PDB file of C-alpha atoms in Angstrom:
ATOM      1  CA  MET Q   1      38.968   0.510 131.580  1.00  0.00           C
ATOM      2  CA  ARG Q   2      37.552  -2.394 129.205  1.00  0.00           C
ATOM      3  CA  THR Q   3      34.693  -2.494 127.871  1.00  0.00           C
ATOM      4  CA  LEU Q   4      32.577  -5.317 127.409  1.00  0.00           C
ATOM      5  CA  GLU Q   5      33.315  -6.478 124.299  1.00  0.00           C
ATOM      6  CA  GLN Q   6      37.001  -6.372 125.204  1.00  0.00           C
ATOM      7  CA  LEU Q   7      36.411  -8.415 128.250  1.00  0.00           C
ATOM      8  CA  GLU Q   8      34.211 -11.044 126.237  1.00  0.00           C
ATOM      9  CA  ASN Q   9      36.872 -11.489 123.851  1.00  0.00           C
ATOM     10  CA  TYR Q  10      39.553 -11.795 126.739  1.00  0.00           C
ATOM     11  CA  LEU Q  11      37.272 -14.379 128.364  1.00  0.00           C
ATOM     12  CA  VAL Q  12      36.076 -16.273 125.367  1.00  0.00           C
ATOM     13  CA  GLY Q  13      40.014 -16.634 124.098  1.00  0.00           C
ATOM     14  CA  LEU Q  14      40.967 -17.803 127.317  1.00  0.00           C
ATOM     15  CA  ARG Q  15      38.063 -19.995 128.021  1.00  0.00           C
ATOM     16  CA  ASN Q  16      38.817 -21.556 123.808  1.00  0.00           C
ATOM     17  CA  GLU Q  17      42.851 -21.816 124.810  1.00  0.00           C
ATOM     18  CA  ASN Q  18      41.327 -23.753 127.714  1.00  0.00           C
ATOM     19  CA  ARG Q  19      39.171 -26.115 125.861  1.00  0.00           C
ATOM     20  CA  ASN Q  20      41.031 -26.195 122.638  1.00  0.00           C
ATOM     21  CA  GLY Q  21      44.223 -27.341 125.082  1.00  0.00           C
ATOM     22  CA  LEU Q  22      42.054 -30.180 126.535  1.00  0.00           C
ATOM     23  CA  MET Q  23      41.277 -32.104 123.309  1.00  0.00           C
ATOM     24  CA  GLU Q  24      44.717 -31.641 122.293  1.00  0.00           C
ATOM     25  CA  ALA Q  25      46.042 -33.278 125.885  1.00  0.00           C
ATOM     26  CA  SER Q  26      43.007 -35.827 125.254  1.00  0.00           C
ATOM     27  CA  LYS Q  27      44.114 -36.394 122.097  1.00  0.00           C
ATOM     28  CA  ASN Q  28      47.803 -36.855 123.041  1.00  0.00           C
ATOM     29  CA  ILE Q  29      47.028 -39.153 125.973  1.00  0.00           C
ATOM     30  CA  ALA Q  30      44.788 -41.657 123.363  1.00  0.00           C
ATOM     31  CA  VAL Q  31      47.147 -41.590 120.552  1.00  0.00           C
ATOM     32  CA  THR Q  32      49.889 -41.982 123.573  1.00  0.00           C
ATOM     33  CA  GLN Q  33      47.907 -45.298 124.620  1.00  0.00           C
ATOM     34  CA  GLU Q  34      48.370 -46.414 121.544  1.00  0.00           C
ATOM     35  CA  ALA Q  35      51.357 -46.482 121.483  1.00  0.00           C
ATOM     36  CA  ILE Q  36      52.551 -47.956 124.963  1.00  0.00           C
ATOM     37  CA  ASP Q  37      49.652 -50.406 123.677  1.00  0.00           C
ATOM     38  CA  LYS Q  38      52.130 -51.415 120.613  1.00  0.00           C
ATOM     39  CA  ALA Q  39      54.909 -51.254 122.598  1.00  0.00           C
ATOM     40  CA  GLN Q  40      54.125 -53.908 124.917  1.00  0.00           C
ATOM     41  CA  ASP Q  41      53.008 -55.978 121.940  1.00  0.00           C
ATOM     42  CA  GLU Q  42      56.381 -55.695 120.779  1.00  0.00           C
ATOM     43  CA  THR Q  43      58.361 -56.489 123.710  1.00  0.00           C
ATOM     44  CA  ALA Q  44      55.983 -59.165 124.817  1.00  0.00           C
ATOM     45  CA  THR Q  45      56.680 -60.587 120.835  1.00  0.00           C
ATOM     46  CA  ALA Q  46      60.266 -59.640 121.467  1.00  0.00           C
ATOM     47  CA  GLN Q  47      60.559 -62.125 124.608  1.00  0.00           C
ATOM     48  CA  VAL Q  48      59.055 -64.560 122.830  1.00  0.00           C
ATOM     49  CA  GLU Q  49      61.372 -64.655 119.702  1.00  0.00           C
ATOM     50  CA  ASN Q  50      64.302 -64.520 122.389  1.00  0.00           C
ATOM     51  CA  ASN Q  51      65.620 -60.701 120.561  1.00  0.00           C
ATOM     52  CA  LEU Q  52      67.267 -58.476 122.301  1.00  0.00           C
ATOM     53  CA  GLU Q  53      67.728 -56.027 120.220  1.00  0.00           C
ATOM     54  CA  ALA Q  54      64.372 -55.764 119.314  1.00  0.00           C
ATOM     55  CA  PHE Q  55      62.917 -55.903 122.974  1.00  0.00           C
ATOM     56  CA  ASN Q  56      65.398 -53.041 123.845  1.00  0.00           C
ATOM     57  CA  LYS Q  57      63.741 -51.545 121.301  1.00  0.00           C
ATOM     58  CA  ALA Q  58      60.333 -52.062 122.273  1.00  0.00           C
ATOM     59  CA  LYS Q  59      61.583 -51.065 126.008  1.00  0.00           C
ATOM     60  CA  ASP Q  60      63.032 -47.475 125.643  1.00  0.00           C
ATOM     61  CA  LYS Q  61      59.791 -46.968 123.007  1.00  0.00           C
ATOM     62  CA  LEU Q  62      57.839 -48.162 126.216  1.00  0.00           C
ATOM     63  CA  TRP Q  63      59.503 -46.137 128.200  1.00  0.00           C
ATOM     64  CA  THR Q  64      59.244 -42.921 126.341  1.00  0.00           C
ATOM     65  CA  ALA Q  65      55.591 -42.960 125.947  1.00  0.00           C
ATOM     66  CA  SER Q  66      55.075 -44.166 129.642  1.00  0.00           C
ATOM     67  CA  ASN Q  67      56.696 -40.880 130.168  1.00  0.00           C
ATOM     68  CA  SER Q  68      54.630 -38.920 127.465  1.00  0.00           C
ATOM     69  CA  LEU Q  69      51.680 -40.581 129.216  1.00  0.00           C
ATOM     70  CA  ASP Q  70      52.340 -39.091 132.477  1.00  0.00           C
ATOM     71  CA  PHE Q  71      53.363 -35.797 130.989  1.00  0.00           C
ATOM     72  CA  TYR Q  72      50.218 -35.320 129.531  1.00  0.00           C
ATOM     73  CA  LYS Q  73      48.158 -36.287 131.525  1.00  0.00           C
ATOM     74  CA  ARG Q  74      49.609 -33.700 134.346  1.00  0.00           C
ATOM     75  CA  GLN Q  75      49.170 -31.382 131.465  1.00  0.00           C
ATOM     76  CA  HIS Q  76      45.064 -32.797 131.355  1.00  0.00           C
ATOM     77  CA  ASP Q  77      45.022 -32.248 135.149  1.00  0.00           C
ATOM     78  CA  THR Q  78      46.345 -28.736 135.134  1.00  0.00           C
ATOM     79  CA  LEU Q  79      44.167 -27.480 132.666  1.00  0.00           C
ATOM     80  CA  LYS Q  80      41.557 -28.782 134.183  1.00  0.00           C
ATOM     81  CA  LYS Q  81      42.088 -26.243 136.624  1.00  0.00           C
ATOM     82  CA  PRO Q  82      40.810 -22.765 137.478  1.00  0.00           C
ATOM     83  CA  ILE Q  83      42.097 -20.439 134.604  1.00  0.00           C
ATOM     84  CA  VAL Q  84      42.623 -17.468 136.620  1.00  0.00           C
ATOM     85  CA  SER Q  85      42.907 -17.218 140.479  1.00  0.00           C
ATOM     86  CA  GLU Q  86      40.327 -16.376 142.294  1.00  0.00           C
ATOM     87  CA  GLU Q  87      41.136 -12.912 143.108  1.00  0.00           C
ATOM     88  CA  GLU Q  88      41.671 -12.147 139.578  1.00  0.00           C
ATOM     89  CA  GLY Q  89      38.594 -13.588 139.278  1.00  0.00           C
ATOM     90  CA  ARG Q  90      36.801 -11.001 141.750  1.00  0.00           C
ATOM     91  CA  LYS Q  91      38.831  -8.519 139.529  1.00  0.00           C
ATOM     92  CA  LEU Q  92      37.084  -9.234 136.384  1.00  0.00           C
ATOM     93  CA  PHE Q  93      33.939  -9.625 138.093  1.00  0.00           C
ATOM     94  CA  ASP Q  94      34.267  -6.206 138.932  1.00  0.00           C
ATOM     95  CA  GLU Q  95      35.636  -4.733 135.577  1.00  0.00           C
ATOM     96  CA  ILE Q  96      32.583  -6.311 134.092  1.00  0.00           C
ATOM     97  CA  ASP Q  97      30.001  -4.769 136.418  1.00  0.00           C
ATOM     98  CA  ASN Q  98      31.849  -1.555 136.128  1.00  0.00           C
ATOM     99  CA  ALA Q  99      32.183  -1.803 132.286  1.00  0.00           C
ATOM    100  CA  ALA Q 100      28.535  -2.685 131.863  1.00  0.00           C
ATOM    101  CA  GLU Q 101      26.971  -0.245 134.474  1.00  0.00           C
ATOM    102  CA  LEU Q 102      29.226   2.472 132.051  1.00  0.00           C
ATOM    103  CA  SER Q 103      27.781   1.601 129.088  1.00  0.00           C
ATOM    104  CA  ASN Q 104      24.505   1.685 130.496  1.00  0.00           C
ATOM    105  CA  GLU Q 105      25.028   4.759 131.793  1.00  0.00           C
ATOM    106  CA  VAL Q 106      25.631   6.033 128.146  1.00  0.00           C
ATOM    107  CA  LEU Q 107      21.911   4.446 127.178  1.00  0.00           C
ATOM    108  CA  TYR Q 108      20.511   6.095 129.877  1.00  0.00           C
ATOM    109  CA  GLU Q 109      21.450   9.102 128.827  1.00  0.00           C
ATOM    110  CA  ARG Q 110      20.677   8.509 125.546  1.00  0.00           C
ATOM    111  CA  ALA Q 111      17.064   7.228 126.676  1.00  0.00           C
ATOM    112  CA  ARG Q 112      16.844  10.124 128.930  1.00  0.00           C
ATOM    113  CA  ASN Q 113      17.174  12.518 125.372  1.00  0.00           C
ATOM    114  CA  LEU Q 114      14.064  10.280 123.546  1.00  0.00           C
ATOM    115  CA  VAL Q 115      12.191  10.938 126.619  1.00  0.00           C
ATOM    116  CA  ASN Q 116      12.859  14.407 126.421  1.00  0.00           C
ATOM    117  CA  GLU Q 117      12.544  14.413 122.687  1.00  0.00           C
ATOM    118  CA  LEU Q 118       9.165  12.800 123.172  1.00  0.00           C
ATOM    119  CA  GLN Q 119       7.765  15.314 126.076  1.00  0.00           C
ATOM    120  CA  THR Q 120       8.462  17.899 123.805  1.00  0.00           C
ATOM    121  CA  ILE Q 121       6.588  16.019 120.850  1.00  0.00           C
ATOM    122  CA  SER Q 122       3.945  15.613 122.843  1.00  0.00           C
ATOM    123  CA  GLU Q 123       3.520  19.264 124.122  1.00  0.00           C
ATOM    124  CA  LYS Q 124       3.435  19.842 120.834  1.00  0.00           C
ATOM    125  CA  VAL Q 125       0.624  17.616 119.628  1.00  0.00           C
ATOM    126  CA  LEU Q 126      -1.427  19.263 122.366  1.00  0.00           C
ATOM    127  CA  SER Q 127      -0.667  22.718 121.583  1.00  0.00           C
ATOM    128  CA  ASN Q 128      -2.191  21.620 118.357  1.00  0.00           C
ATOM    129  CA  MET Q 129      -4.941  20.039 119.800  1.00  0.00           C
ATOM    130  CA  ASN Q 130      -5.843  23.025 121.698  1.00  0.00           C
ATOM    131  CA  GLN Q 131      -4.747  25.767 119.137  1.00  0.00           C
ATOM    132  CA  GLY Q 132      -7.614  23.488 116.798  1.00  0.00           C
ATOM    133  CA  SER Q 133     -10.071  23.517 119.414  1.00  0.00           C
ATOM    134  CA  SER Q 134      -9.769  27.252 119.857  1.00  0.00           C
ATOM    135  CA  LEU Q 135      -9.733  28.347 115.735  1.00  0.00           C
ATOM    136  CA  TYR Q 136     -13.108  26.181 116.018  1.00  0.00           C
ATOM    137  CA  SER Q 137     -14.705  28.541 118.493  1.00  0.00           C
ATOM    138  CA  ILE Q 138     -13.510  31.454 116.729  1.00  0.00           C
ATOM    139  CA  LEU Q 139     -14.542  29.396 113.438  1.00  0.00           C
ATOM    140  CA  GLN Q 140     -18.054  29.252 114.914  1.00  0.00           C
ATOM    141  CA  LYS Q 141     -18.424  31.809 116.495  1.00  0.00           C
ATOM    142  CA  ASP Q 142     -16.980  35.398 115.639  1.00  0.00           C
ATOM    143  CA  ILE Q 143     -16.816  34.101 111.733  1.00  0.00           C
ATOM    144  CA  LEU Q 144     -19.846  31.577 111.650  1.00  0.00           C
ATOM    145  CA  LYS Q 145     -21.456  33.773 113.628  1.00  0.00           C
ATOM    146  CA  ASP Q 146     -23.232  30.663 115.034  1.00  0.00           C
ATOM    147  CA  ASN Q 147     -23.617  30.827 119.026  1.00  0.00           C
ATOM    148  CA  ARG Q 148     -27.006  28.453 119.187  1.00  0.00           C
ATOM    149  CA  PRO Q 149     -26.334  26.031 121.850  1.00  0.00           C
ATOM    150  CA  GLY Q 150     -26.097  22.500 120.815  1.00  0.00           C
ATOM    151  CA  HIS Q 151     -24.563  23.186 117.915  1.00  0.00           C
ATOM    152  CA  THR Q 152     -21.009  24.078 119.043  1.00  0.00           C
ATOM    153  CA  LYS Q 153     -18.747  21.924 117.098  1.00  0.00           C
ATOM    154  CA  GLU Q 154     -15.996  20.752 119.420  1.00  0.00           C
ATOM    155  CA  PHE Q 155     -12.481  19.730 118.077  1.00  0.00           C
ATOM    156  CA  LYS Q 156     -11.853  15.950 117.632  1.00  0.00           C
ATOM    157  CA  THR Q 157      -8.533  15.027 118.821  1.00  0.00           C
ATOM    158  CA  ARG Q 158      -7.243  11.513 117.572  1.00  0.00           C
ATOM    159  CA  SER Q 159      -7.345   8.783 120.086  1.00  0.00           C
ATOM    160  CA  ASN Q 160      -3.591   8.065 119.246  1.00  0.00           C
ATOM    161  CA  SER Q 161      -2.731  11.736 120.718  1.00  0.00           C
ATOM    162  CA  TRP Q 162      -3.478  11.073 124.512  1.00  0.00           C
ATOM    163  CA  PHE Q 163      -2.319   8.058 123.636  1.00  0.00           C
ATOM    164  CA  LEU Q 164       0.934   9.304 122.771  1.00  0.00           C
ATOM    165  CA  LYS Q 165       0.717  11.725 125.720  1.00  0.00           C
ATOM    166  CA  GLU Q 166       0.117   9.360 128.599  1.00  0.00           C
ATOM    167  CA  LYS Q 167       2.998   6.659 127.179  1.00  0.00           C
ATOM    168  CA  VAL Q 168       5.493   9.818 126.999  1.00  0.00           C
ATOM    169  CA  GLU Q 169       4.808  10.449 130.783  1.00  0.00           C
ATOM    170  CA  ALA Q 170       4.530   6.836 131.796  1.00  0.00           C
ATOM    171  CA  VAL Q 171       8.709   6.292 130.128  1.00  0.00           C
ATOM    172  CA  SER Q 172       9.229   9.474 131.987  1.00  0.00           C
ATOM    173  CA  ARG Q 173       8.205   8.193 135.107  1.00  0.00           C
ATOM    174  CA  ASN Q 174       9.898   4.982 134.528  1.00  0.00           C
ATOM    175  CA  LEU Q 175      12.924   7.227 133.818  1.00  0.00           C
ATOM    176  CA  GLU Q 176      12.833   9.038 136.827  1.00  0.00           C
ATOM    177  CA  GLU Q 177      12.491   6.297 139.288  1.00  0.00           C
ATOM    178  CA  GLU Q 178      15.118   4.159 137.668  1.00  0.00           C
ATOM    179  CA  PHE Q 179      17.794   6.960 137.311  1.00  0.00           C
TER     180      PHE Q 179
END
């Protein structure tokens, strides 16, 4: 199965090849039309000059240019048609869907691992906060022997500690809902 990048290269290649072909056919049509105009002028001049050899040469040029113009117009019309069949197009749509889904699965797994790591970090932050509160209590009550009501020093947490916990939980919930 092709990757998204491989599919992009393939599709862009088809598109560019088609665009280049259309531009080339358009250029050939314009050049051939000029050749037709020139051959018509030469035919008219040879007719006026009553020059059979020049007339035949001009008519040959005109015939060749007219056939070339027909060829380039058909080529241009062919290049304006779909590049791949409808069936091939459906297969390509399916292949794009499958490649994108497979690529996303790899990314989702990475995201799950990162969220798990963030949850571990968040739990350690909360553990540190709880340990800090416990150490404050030991220091105040057991070491400083300060058990006066209202004088208890509380461990102050930084607001970003709770912010981290809330964000990690929100991302974790979203990942679980999504997958």
